[in-house]
Amino acid sequence: TLASWERAWSTGREQLTDKHVLVIDEAAMLGTRQLGRVLEKARQAGAKVVLVGDSRQLQAIEAGSPFRVLVERIGS
């Protein structure tokens, strides 16, 4: 899960680099804060992030629906 990756990153393990590509499935379930943290970590490392999901299927677990907003504004 992303929570376990965030924990590893916070303890200095499994650090991202510019050679990494994070493919996040069920991205519609991510809340705004968690997605923001992951995107910022990837940006700092130069890693690429690919979001996969259905904005009409599952709601975000945390507050916000950033995946839905991205699909509406950018497209898919």
PDB file of N, CA, C and O in Angstrom:
ATOM      1  N   THR A   1       0.840  -1.190   0.000  1.00  0.00           N
ATOM      2  CA  THR A   1       0.000   0.000   0.000  1.00  0.00           C
ATOM      3  C   THR A   1       0.875   1.240   0.000  1.00  0.00           C
ATOM      4  O   THR A   1       2.051   1.181   0.364  1.00  0.00           O
ATOM      5  N   LEU A   2       0.274   2.347  -0.373  1.00  0.00           N
ATOM      6  CA  LEU A   2       1.031   3.600  -0.342  1.00  0.00           C
ATOM      7  C   LEU A   2       1.455   3.963   1.069  1.00  0.00           C
ATOM      8  O   LEU A   2       2.526   4.539   1.273  1.00  0.00           O
ATOM      9  N   ALA A   3       0.632   3.628   2.044  1.00  0.00           N
ATOM     10  CA  ALA A   3       0.990   3.923   3.439  1.00  0.00           C
ATOM     11  C   ALA A   3       2.295   3.224   3.824  1.00  0.00           C
ATOM     12  O   ALA A   3       3.143   3.814   4.499  1.00  0.00           O
ATOM     13  N   SER A   4       2.479   1.989   3.385  1.00  0.00           N
ATOM     14  CA  SER A   4       3.722   1.277   3.714  1.00  0.00           C
ATOM     15  C   SER A   4       4.917   1.881   2.979  1.00  0.00           C
ATOM     16  O   SER A   4       6.020   1.940   3.522  1.00  0.00           O
ATOM     17  N   TRP A   5       4.702   2.345   1.734  1.00  0.00           N
ATOM     18  CA  TRP A   5       5.790   3.025   1.018  1.00  0.00           C
ATOM     19  C   TRP A   5       6.147   4.330   1.715  1.00  0.00           C
ATOM     20  O   TRP A   5       7.328   4.643   1.889  1.00  0.00           O
ATOM     21  N   GLU A   6       5.142   5.086   2.125  1.00  0.00           N
ATOM     22  CA  GLU A   6       5.417   6.346   2.822  1.00  0.00           C
ATOM     23  C   GLU A   6       6.193   6.096   4.104  1.00  0.00           C
ATOM     24  O   GLU A   6       7.092   6.859   4.451  1.00  0.00           O
ATOM     25  N   ARG A   7       5.846   5.044   4.811  1.00  0.00           N
ATOM     26  CA  ARG A   7       6.568   4.693   6.045  1.00  0.00           C
ATOM     27  C   ARG A   7       8.026   4.362   5.725  1.00  0.00           C
ATOM     28  O   ARG A   7       8.939   4.815   6.411  1.00  0.00           O
ATOM     29  N   ALA A   8       8.238   3.569   4.687  1.00  0.00           N
ATOM     30  CA  ALA A   8       9.607   3.218   4.299  1.00  0.00           C
ATOM     31  C   ALA A   8      10.396   4.462   3.928  1.00  0.00           C
ATOM     32  O   ALA A   8      11.549   4.630   4.338  1.00  0.00           O
ATOM     33  N   TRP A   9       9.775   5.360   3.144  1.00  0.00           N
ATOM     34  CA  TRP A   9      10.461   6.594   2.753  1.00  0.00           C
ATOM     35  C   TRP A   9      10.833   7.429   3.970  1.00  0.00           C
ATOM     36  O   TRP A   9      11.901   8.023   4.025  1.00  0.00           O
ATOM     37  N   SER A  10       9.936   7.485   4.953  1.00  0.00           N
ATOM     38  CA  SER A  10      10.185   8.321   6.142  1.00  0.00           C
ATOM     39  C   SER A  10      11.313   7.774   7.010  1.00  0.00           C
ATOM     40  O   SER A  10      11.910   8.510   7.778  1.00  0.00           O
ATOM     41  N   THR A  11      11.600   6.478   6.886  1.00  0.00           N
ATOM     42  CA  THR A  11      12.685   5.876   7.669  1.00  0.00           C
ATOM     43  C   THR A  11      13.959   5.702   6.848  1.00  0.00           C
ATOM     44  O   THR A  11      14.899   5.063   7.297  1.00  0.00           O
ATOM     45  N   GLY A  12      13.957   6.247   5.617  1.00  0.00           N
ATOM     46  CA  GLY A  12      15.157   6.200   4.797  1.00  0.00           C
ATOM     47  C   GLY A  12      15.305   4.945   3.958  1.00  0.00           C
ATOM     48  O   GLY A  12      16.321   4.758   3.300  1.00  0.00           O
ATOM     49  N   ARG A  13      14.311   4.080   3.958  1.00  0.00           N
ATOM     50  CA  ARG A  13      14.375   2.859   3.157  1.00  0.00           C
ATOM     51  C   ARG A  13      13.643   3.065   1.834  1.00  0.00           C
ATOM     52  O   ARG A  13      12.779   3.907   1.724  1.00  0.00           O
ATOM     53  N   GLU A  14      13.990   2.257   0.842  1.00  0.00           N
ATOM     54  CA  GLU A  14      13.275   2.227  -0.439  1.00  0.00           C
ATOM     55  C   GLU A  14      13.090   3.623  -1.050  1.00  0.00           C
ATOM     56  O   GLU A  14      11.997   3.985  -1.479  1.00  0.00           O
ATOM     57  N   GLN A  15      14.144   4.395  -1.089  1.00  0.00           N
ATOM     58  CA  GLN A  15      14.048   5.755  -1.612  1.00  0.00           C
ATOM     59  C   GLN A  15      13.843   5.758  -3.130  1.00  0.00           C
ATOM     60  O   GLN A  15      14.386   4.931  -3.845  1.00  0.00           O
ATOM     61  N   LEU A  16      13.036   6.694  -3.584  1.00  0.00           N
ATOM     62  CA  LEU A  16      12.785   6.847  -5.011  1.00  0.00           C
ATOM     63  C   LEU A  16      13.965   7.530  -5.692  1.00  0.00           C
ATOM     64  O   LEU A  16      14.659   8.336  -5.075  1.00  0.00           O
ATOM     65  N   THR A  17      14.137   7.218  -6.982  1.00  0.00           N
ATOM     66  CA  THR A  17      15.136   7.887  -7.803  1.00  0.00           C
ATOM     67  C   THR A  17      14.478   8.260  -9.134  1.00  0.00           C
ATOM     68  O   THR A  17      13.314   7.917  -9.372  1.00  0.00           O
ATOM     69  N   ASP A  18      15.238   8.886  -9.984  1.00  0.00           N
ATOM     70  CA  ASP A  18      14.706   9.259 -11.299  1.00  0.00           C
ATOM     71  C   ASP A  18      14.532   8.050 -12.224  1.00  0.00           C
ATOM     72  O   ASP A  18      14.032   8.169 -13.324  1.00  0.00           O
ATOM     73  N   LYS A  19      14.902   6.880 -11.760  1.00  0.00           N
ATOM     74  CA  LYS A  19      14.723   5.653 -12.534  1.00  0.00           C
ATOM     75  C   LYS A  19      13.420   4.931 -12.176  1.00  0.00           C
ATOM     76  O   LYS A  19      13.068   3.938 -12.811  1.00  0.00           O
ATOM     77  N   HIS A  20      12.697   5.416 -11.172  1.00  0.00           N
ATOM     78  CA  HIS A  20      11.468   4.761 -10.722  1.00  0.00           C
ATOM     79  C   HIS A  20      10.229   5.278 -11.440  1.00  0.00           C
ATOM     80  O   HIS A  20      10.150   6.459 -11.784  1.00  0.00           O
ATOM     81  N   VAL A  21       9.294   4.364 -11.629  1.00  0.00           N
ATOM     82  CA  VAL A  21       7.954   4.696 -12.125  1.00  0.00           C
ATOM     83  C   VAL A  21       6.971   4.074 -11.136  1.00  0.00           C
ATOM     84  O   VAL A  21       6.960   2.852 -10.937  1.00  0.00           O
ATOM     85  N   LEU A  22       6.173   4.916 -10.488  1.00  0.00           N
ATOM     86  CA  LEU A  22       5.144   4.423  -9.580  1.00  0.00           C
ATOM     87  C   LEU A  22       3.846   4.290 -10.366  1.00  0.00           C
ATOM     88  O   LEU A  22       3.352   5.272 -10.912  1.00  0.00           O
ATOM     89  N   VAL A  23       3.300   3.095 -10.422  1.00  0.00           N
ATOM     90  CA  VAL A  23       2.011   2.864 -11.048  1.00  0.00           C
ATOM     91  C   VAL A  23       1.023   2.645  -9.906  1.00  0.00           C
ATOM     92  O   VAL A  23       1.121   1.654  -9.185  1.00  0.00           O
ATOM     93  N   ILE A  24       0.118   3.590  -9.745  1.00  0.00           N
ATOM     94  CA  ILE A  24      -0.823   3.535  -8.625  1.00  0.00           C
ATOM     95  C   ILE A  24      -2.192   3.135  -9.157  1.00  0.00           C
ATOM     96  O   ILE A  24      -2.861   3.911  -9.841  1.00  0.00           O
ATOM     97  N   ASP A  25      -2.604   1.910  -8.833  1.00  0.00           N
ATOM     98  CA  ASP A  25      -3.911   1.404  -9.236  1.00  0.00           C
ATOM     99  C   ASP A  25      -4.951   1.846  -8.211  1.00  0.00           C
ATOM    100  O   ASP A  25      -4.618   2.115  -7.065  1.00  0.00           O
ATOM    101  N   GLU A  26      -6.199   1.913  -8.639  1.00  0.00           N
ATOM    102  CA  GLU A  26      -7.305   2.374  -7.793  1.00  0.00           C
ATOM    103  C   GLU A  26      -7.008   3.771  -7.245  1.00  0.00           C
ATOM    104  O   GLU A  26      -7.283   4.084  -6.088  1.00  0.00           O
ATOM    105  N   ALA A  27      -6.432   4.622  -8.083  1.00  0.00           N
ATOM    106  CA  ALA A  27      -6.035   5.968  -7.671  1.00  0.00           C
ATOM    107  C   ALA A  27      -7.219   6.823  -7.238  1.00  0.00           C
ATOM    108  O   ALA A  27      -7.042   7.796  -6.502  1.00  0.00           O
ATOM    109  N   ALA A  28      -8.429   6.463  -7.661  1.00  0.00           N
ATOM    110  CA  ALA A  28      -9.614   7.219  -7.257  1.00  0.00           C
ATOM    111  C   ALA A  28      -9.869   7.108  -5.760  1.00  0.00           C
ATOM    112  O   ALA A  28     -10.593   7.927  -5.185  1.00  0.00           O
ATOM    113  N   MET A  29      -9.267   6.131  -5.110  1.00  0.00           N
ATOM    114  CA  MET A  29      -9.457   5.947  -3.672  1.00  0.00           C
ATOM    115  C   MET A  29      -8.526   6.818  -2.833  1.00  0.00           C
ATOM    116  O   MET A  29      -8.654   6.864  -1.615  1.00  0.00           O
ATOM    117  N   LEU A  30      -7.596   7.512  -3.471  1.00  0.00           N
ATOM    118  CA  LEU A  30      -6.634   8.340  -2.733  1.00  0.00           C
ATOM    119  C   LEU A  30      -7.237   9.682  -2.365  1.00  0.00           C
ATOM    120  O   LEU A  30      -7.906  10.316  -3.176  1.00  0.00           O
ATOM    121  N   GLY A  31      -6.947  10.118  -1.154  1.00  0.00           N
ATOM    122  CA  GLY A  31      -7.348  11.448  -0.733  1.00  0.00           C
ATOM    123  C   GLY A  31      -6.340  12.485  -1.195  1.00  0.00           C
ATOM    124  O   GLY A  31      -5.235  12.158  -1.651  1.00  0.00           O
ATOM    125  N   THR A  32      -6.722  13.723  -1.071  1.00  0.00           N
ATOM    126  CA  THR A  32      -5.889  14.830  -1.541  1.00  0.00           C
ATOM    127  C   THR A  32      -4.534  14.876  -0.845  1.00  0.00           C
ATOM    128  O   THR A  32      -3.501  15.035  -1.491  1.00  0.00           O
ATOM    129  N   ARG A  33      -4.514  14.740   0.456  1.00  0.00           N
ATOM    130  CA  ARG A  33      -3.245  14.852   1.194  1.00  0.00           C
ATOM    131  C   ARG A  33      -2.276  13.731   0.851  1.00  0.00           C
ATOM    132  O   ARG A  33      -1.095  13.980   0.630  1.00  0.00           O
ATOM    133  N   GLN A  34      -2.776  12.493   0.813  1.00  0.00           N
ATOM    134  CA  GLN A  34      -1.882  11.376   0.518  1.00  0.00           C
ATOM    135  C   GLN A  34      -1.335  11.476  -0.905  1.00  0.00           C
ATOM    136  O   GLN A  34      -0.143  11.293  -1.123  1.00  0.00           O
ATOM    137  N   LEU A  35      -2.198  11.768  -1.867  1.00  0.00           N
ATOM    138  CA  LEU A  35      -1.716  11.907  -3.241  1.00  0.00           C
ATOM    139  C   LEU A  35      -0.705  13.051  -3.336  1.00  0.00           C
ATOM    140  O   LEU A  35       0.317  12.927  -4.007  1.00  0.00           O
ATOM    141  N   GLY A  36      -0.965  14.143  -2.636  1.00  0.00           N
ATOM    142  CA  GLY A  36      -0.037  15.267  -2.633  1.00  0.00           C
ATOM    143  C   GLY A  36       1.328  14.881  -2.102  1.00  0.00           C
ATOM    144  O   GLY A  36       2.361  15.247  -2.672  1.00  0.00           O
ATOM    145  N   ARG A  37       1.346  14.118  -1.003  1.00  0.00           N
ATOM    146  CA  ARG A  37       2.623  13.672  -0.426  1.00  0.00           C
ATOM    147  C   ARG A  37       3.382  12.778  -1.395  1.00  0.00           C
ATOM    148  O   ARG A  37       4.594  12.929  -1.591  1.00  0.00           O
ATOM    149  N   VAL A  38       2.680  11.848  -2.024  1.00  0.00           N
ATOM    150  CA  VAL A  38       3.324  10.909  -2.953  1.00  0.00           C
ATOM    151  C   VAL A  38       3.847  11.646  -4.185  1.00  0.00           C
ATOM    152  O   VAL A  38       4.984  11.415  -4.624  1.00  0.00           O
ATOM    153  N   LEU A  39       3.047  12.538  -4.741  1.00  0.00           N
ATOM    154  CA  LEU A  39       3.489  13.295  -5.911  1.00  0.00           C
ATOM    155  C   LEU A  39       4.687  14.181  -5.593  1.00  0.00           C
ATOM    156  O   LEU A  39       5.605  14.316  -6.405  1.00  0.00           O
ATOM    157  N   GLU A  40       4.689  14.778  -4.416  1.00  0.00           N
ATOM    158  CA  GLU A  40       5.822  15.624  -4.016  1.00  0.00           C
ATOM    159  C   GLU A  40       7.090  14.791  -3.850  1.00  0.00           C
ATOM    160  O   GLU A  40       8.170  15.197  -4.284  1.00  0.00           O
ATOM    161  N   LYS A  41       6.964  13.628  -3.233  1.00  0.00           N
ATOM    162  CA  LYS A  41       8.123  12.744  -3.056  1.00  0.00           C
ATOM    163  C   LYS A  41       8.669  12.328  -4.423  1.00  0.00           C
ATOM    164  O   LYS A  41       9.879  12.337  -4.646  1.00  0.00           O
ATOM    165  N   ALA A  42       7.777  11.988  -5.352  1.00  0.00           N
ATOM    166  CA  ALA A  42       8.193  11.597  -6.694  1.00  0.00           C
ATOM    167  C   ALA A  42       8.837  12.774  -7.424  1.00  0.00           C
ATOM    168  O   ALA A  42       9.849  12.608  -8.112  1.00  0.00           O
ATOM    169  N   ARG A  43       8.263  13.962  -7.284  1.00  0.00           N
ATOM    170  CA  ARG A  43       8.825  15.149  -7.936  1.00  0.00           C
ATOM    171  C   ARG A  43      10.238  15.412  -7.453  1.00  0.00           C
ATOM    172  O   ARG A  43      11.148  15.661  -8.241  1.00  0.00           O
ATOM    173  N   GLN A  44      10.435  15.335  -6.140  1.00  0.00           N
ATOM    174  CA  GLN A  44      11.762  15.576  -5.572  1.00  0.00           C
ATOM    175  C   GLN A  44      12.789  14.569  -6.089  1.00  0.00           C
ATOM    176  O   GLN A  44      13.947  14.916  -6.280  1.00  0.00           O
ATOM    177  N   ALA A  45      12.360  13.336  -6.295  1.00  0.00           N
ATOM    178  CA  ALA A  45      13.268  12.284  -6.753  1.00  0.00           C
ATOM    179  C   ALA A  45      13.406  12.249  -8.269  1.00  0.00           C
ATOM    180  O   ALA A  45      14.291  11.577  -8.787  1.00  0.00           O
ATOM    181  N   GLY A  46      12.519  12.935  -8.981  1.00  0.00           N
ATOM    182  CA  GLY A  46      12.520  12.863 -10.438  1.00  0.00           C
ATOM    183  C   GLY A  46      11.842  11.610 -10.961  1.00  0.00           C
ATOM    184  O   GLY A  46      12.021  11.236 -12.113  1.00  0.00           O
ATOM    185  N   ALA A  47      11.064  10.949 -10.109  1.00  0.00           N
ATOM    186  CA  ALA A  47      10.361   9.731 -10.501  1.00  0.00           C
ATOM    187  C   ALA A  47       9.087  10.085 -11.261  1.00  0.00           C
ATOM    188  O   ALA A  47       8.575  11.198 -11.168  1.00  0.00           O
ATOM    189  N   LYS A  48       8.577   9.120 -12.002  1.00  0.00           N
ATOM    190  CA  LYS A  48       7.346   9.297 -12.760  1.00  0.00           C
ATOM    191  C   LYS A  48       6.209   8.606 -12.014  1.00  0.00           C
ATOM    192  O   LYS A  48       6.412   7.561 -11.395  1.00  0.00           O
ATOM    193  N   VAL A  49       5.010   9.186 -12.079  1.00  0.00           N
ATOM    194  CA  VAL A  49       3.837   8.595 -11.449  1.00  0.00           C
ATOM    195  C   VAL A  49       2.762   8.389 -12.510  1.00  0.00           C
ATOM    196  O   VAL A  49       2.451   9.305 -13.270  1.00  0.00           O
ATOM    197  N   VAL A  50       2.209   7.180 -12.548  1.00  0.00           N
ATOM    198  CA  VAL A  50       1.097   6.851 -13.441  1.00  0.00           C
ATOM    199  C   VAL A  50      -0.092   6.483 -12.556  1.00  0.00           C
ATOM    200  O   VAL A  50       0.005   5.573 -11.735  1.00  0.00           O
ATOM    201  N   LEU A  51      -1.190   7.229 -12.715  1.00  0.00           N
ATOM    202  CA  LEU A  51      -2.394   6.963 -11.945  1.00  0.00           C
ATOM    203  C   LEU A  51      -3.377   6.166 -12.790  1.00  0.00           C
ATOM    204  O   LEU A  51      -3.657   6.532 -13.929  1.00  0.00           O
ATOM    205  N   VAL A  52      -3.908   5.086 -12.216  1.00  0.00           N
ATOM    206  CA  VAL A  52      -4.862   4.228 -12.899  1.00  0.00           C
ATOM    207  C   VAL A  52      -6.093   4.107 -12.026  1.00  0.00           C
ATOM    208  O   VAL A  52      -5.977   3.864 -10.822  1.00  0.00           O
ATOM    209  N   GLY A  53      -7.251   4.294 -12.609  1.00  0.00           N
ATOM    210  CA  GLY A  53      -8.466   4.144 -11.824  1.00  0.00           C
ATOM    211  C   GLY A  53      -9.682   4.552 -12.609  1.00  0.00           C
ATOM    212  O   GLY A  53      -9.605   4.912 -13.781  1.00  0.00           O
ATOM    213  N   ASP A  54     -10.825   4.483 -11.957  1.00  0.00           N
ATOM    214  CA  ASP A  54     -12.100   4.860 -12.549  1.00  0.00           C
ATOM    215  C   ASP A  54     -12.727   5.901 -11.641  1.00  0.00           C
ATOM    216  O   ASP A  54     -13.161   5.575 -10.533  1.00  0.00           O
ATOM    217  N   SER A  55     -12.780   7.134 -12.087  1.00  0.00           N
ATOM    218  CA  SER A  55     -13.285   8.229 -11.245  1.00  0.00           C
ATOM    219  C   SER A  55     -14.768   8.085 -10.931  1.00  0.00           C
ATOM    220  O   SER A  55     -15.282   8.753 -10.050  1.00  0.00           O
ATOM    221  N   ARG A  56     -15.458   7.185 -11.614  1.00  0.00           N
ATOM    222  CA  ARG A  56     -16.888   6.988 -11.355  1.00  0.00           C
ATOM    223  C   ARG A  56     -17.160   5.764 -10.495  1.00  0.00           C
ATOM    224  O   ARG A  56     -18.293   5.482 -10.167  1.00  0.00           O
ATOM    225  N   GLN A  57     -16.122   5.024 -10.127  1.00  0.00           N
ATOM    226  CA  GLN A  57     -16.333   3.761  -9.435  1.00  0.00           C
ATOM    227  C   GLN A  57     -16.202   3.881  -7.919  1.00  0.00           C
ATOM    228  O   GLN A  57     -17.166   3.732  -7.205  1.00  0.00           O
ATOM    229  N   LEU A  58     -15.017   4.127  -7.415  1.00  0.00           N
ATOM    230  CA  LEU A  58     -14.771   4.149  -5.972  1.00  0.00           C
ATOM    231  C   LEU A  58     -14.460   5.561  -5.513  1.00  0.00           C
ATOM    232  O   LEU A  58     -13.753   6.297  -6.187  1.00  0.00           O
ATOM    233  N   GLN A  59     -14.947   5.915  -4.356  1.00  0.00           N
ATOM    234  CA  GLN A  59     -14.688   7.230  -3.781  1.00  0.00           C
ATOM    235  C   GLN A  59     -13.377   7.217  -3.003  1.00  0.00           C
ATOM    236  O   GLN A  59     -12.922   6.169  -2.550  1.00  0.00           O
ATOM    237  N   ALA A  60     -12.817   8.381  -2.817  1.00  0.00           N
ATOM    238  CA  ALA A  60     -11.599   8.522  -2.017  1.00  0.00           C
ATOM    239  C   ALA A  60     -11.886   8.116  -0.576  1.00  0.00           C
ATOM    240  O   ALA A  60     -12.964   8.388  -0.051  1.00  0.00           O
ATOM    241  N   ILE A  61     -10.922   7.446   0.048  1.00  0.00           N
ATOM    242  CA  ILE A  61     -11.071   7.049   1.443  1.00  0.00           C
ATOM    243  C   ILE A  61     -10.910   8.270   2.336  1.00  0.00           C
ATOM    244  O   ILE A  61     -11.675   8.469   3.270  1.00  0.00           O
ATOM    245  N   GLU A  62      -9.908   9.089   2.066  1.00  0.00           N
ATOM    246  CA  GLU A  62      -9.678  10.318   2.820  1.00  0.00           C
ATOM    247  C   GLU A  62     -10.435  11.462   2.151  1.00  0.00           C
ATOM    248  O   GLU A  62     -11.093  11.275   1.133  1.00  0.00           O
ATOM    249  N   ALA A  63     -10.300  12.638   2.704  1.00  0.00           N
ATOM    250  CA  ALA A  63     -10.988  13.820   2.159  1.00  0.00           C
ATOM    251  C   ALA A  63     -10.471  14.168   0.775  1.00  0.00           C
ATOM    252  O   ALA A  63      -9.292  14.029   0.474  1.00  0.00           O
ATOM    253  N   GLY A  64     -11.382  14.631  -0.040  1.00  0.00           N
ATOM    254  CA  GLY A  64     -11.034  15.077  -1.388  1.00  0.00           C
ATOM    255  C   GLY A  64     -11.111  13.957  -2.401  1.00  0.00           C
ATOM    256  O   GLY A  64     -11.121  12.782  -2.048  1.00  0.00           O
ATOM    257  N   SER A  65     -11.172  14.339  -3.637  1.00  0.00           N
ATOM    258  CA  SER A  65     -11.181  13.371  -4.746  1.00  0.00           C
ATOM    259  C   SER A  65     -10.252  13.879  -5.844  1.00  0.00           C
ATOM    260  O   SER A  65     -10.682  14.274  -6.925  1.00  0.00           O
ATOM    261  N   PRO A  66      -8.941  13.882  -5.568  1.00  0.00           N
ATOM    262  CA  PRO A  66      -8.017  14.474  -6.540  1.00  0.00           C
ATOM    263  C   PRO A  66      -7.994  13.756  -7.885  1.00  0.00           C
ATOM    264  O   PRO A  66      -7.832  14.397  -8.919  1.00  0.00           O
ATOM    265  N   PHE A  67      -8.182  12.459  -7.899  1.00  0.00           N
ATOM    266  CA  PHE A  67      -8.173  11.731  -9.167  1.00  0.00           C
ATOM    267  C   PHE A  67      -9.323  12.194 -10.056  1.00  0.00           C
ATOM    268  O   PHE A  67      -9.139  12.457 -11.236  1.00  0.00           O
ATOM    269  N   ARG A  68     -10.506  12.323  -9.477  1.00  0.00           N
ATOM    270  CA  ARG A  68     -11.675  12.782 -10.228  1.00  0.00           C
ATOM    271  C   ARG A  68     -11.419  14.166 -10.791  1.00  0.00           C
ATOM    272  O   ARG A  68     -11.719  14.462 -11.947  1.00  0.00           O
ATOM    273  N   VAL A  69     -10.838  15.057  -9.977  1.00  0.00           N
ATOM    274  CA  VAL A  69     -10.563  16.420 -10.411  1.00  0.00           C
ATOM    275  C   VAL A  69      -9.537  16.423 -11.553  1.00  0.00           C
ATOM    276  O   VAL A  69      -9.691  17.145 -12.538  1.00  0.00           O
ATOM    277  N   LEU A  70      -8.496  15.596 -11.440  1.00  0.00           N
ATOM    278  CA  LEU A  70      -7.500  15.516 -12.508  1.00  0.00           C
ATOM    279  C   LEU A  70      -8.126  15.043 -13.807  1.00  0.00           C
ATOM    280  O   LEU A  70      -7.850  15.575 -14.884  1.00  0.00           O
ATOM    281  N   VAL A  71      -8.992  14.038 -13.724  1.00  0.00           N
ATOM    282  CA  VAL A  71      -9.658  13.527 -14.924  1.00  0.00           C
ATOM    283  C   VAL A  71     -10.540  14.603 -15.541  1.00  0.00           C
ATOM    284  O   VAL A  71     -10.562  14.781 -16.754  1.00  0.00           O
ATOM    285  N   GLU A  72     -11.257  15.355 -14.701  1.00  0.00           N
ATOM    286  CA  GLU A  72     -12.130  16.407 -15.204  1.00  0.00           C
ATOM    287  C   GLU A  72     -11.346  17.532 -15.863  1.00  0.00           C
ATOM    288  O   GLU A  72     -11.764  18.074 -16.886  1.00  0.00           O
ATOM    289  N   ARG A  73     -10.221  17.916 -15.273  1.00  0.00           N
ATOM    290  CA  ARG A  73      -9.457  19.061 -15.782  1.00  0.00           C
ATOM    291  C   ARG A  73      -8.484  18.715 -16.894  1.00  0.00           C
ATOM    292  O   ARG A  73      -8.283  19.489 -17.818  1.00  0.00           O
ATOM    293  N   ILE A  74      -7.844  17.563 -16.785  1.00  0.00           N
ATOM    294  CA  ILE A  74      -6.818  17.188 -17.748  1.00  0.00           C
ATOM    295  C   ILE A  74      -7.337  16.188 -18.774  1.00  0.00           C
ATOM    296  O   ILE A  74      -6.955  16.223 -19.931  1.00  0.00           O
ATOM    297  N   GLY A  75      -8.202  15.309 -18.334  1.00  0.00           N
ATOM    298  CA  GLY A  75      -8.692  14.247 -19.200  1.00  0.00           C
ATOM    299  C   GLY A  75      -7.991  12.947 -18.907  1.00  0.00           C
ATOM    300  O   GLY A  75      -7.100  12.873 -18.085  1.00  0.00           O
ATOM    301  N   SER A  76      -8.437  11.936 -19.598  1.00  0.00           N
ATOM    302  CA  SER A  76      -7.840  10.605 -19.381  1.00  0.00           C
ATOM    303  C   SER A  76      -7.698   9.873 -20.692  1.00  0.00           C
ATOM    304  O   SER A  76      -8.223  10.290 -21.707  1.00  0.00           O
TER     305      SER A  76
END
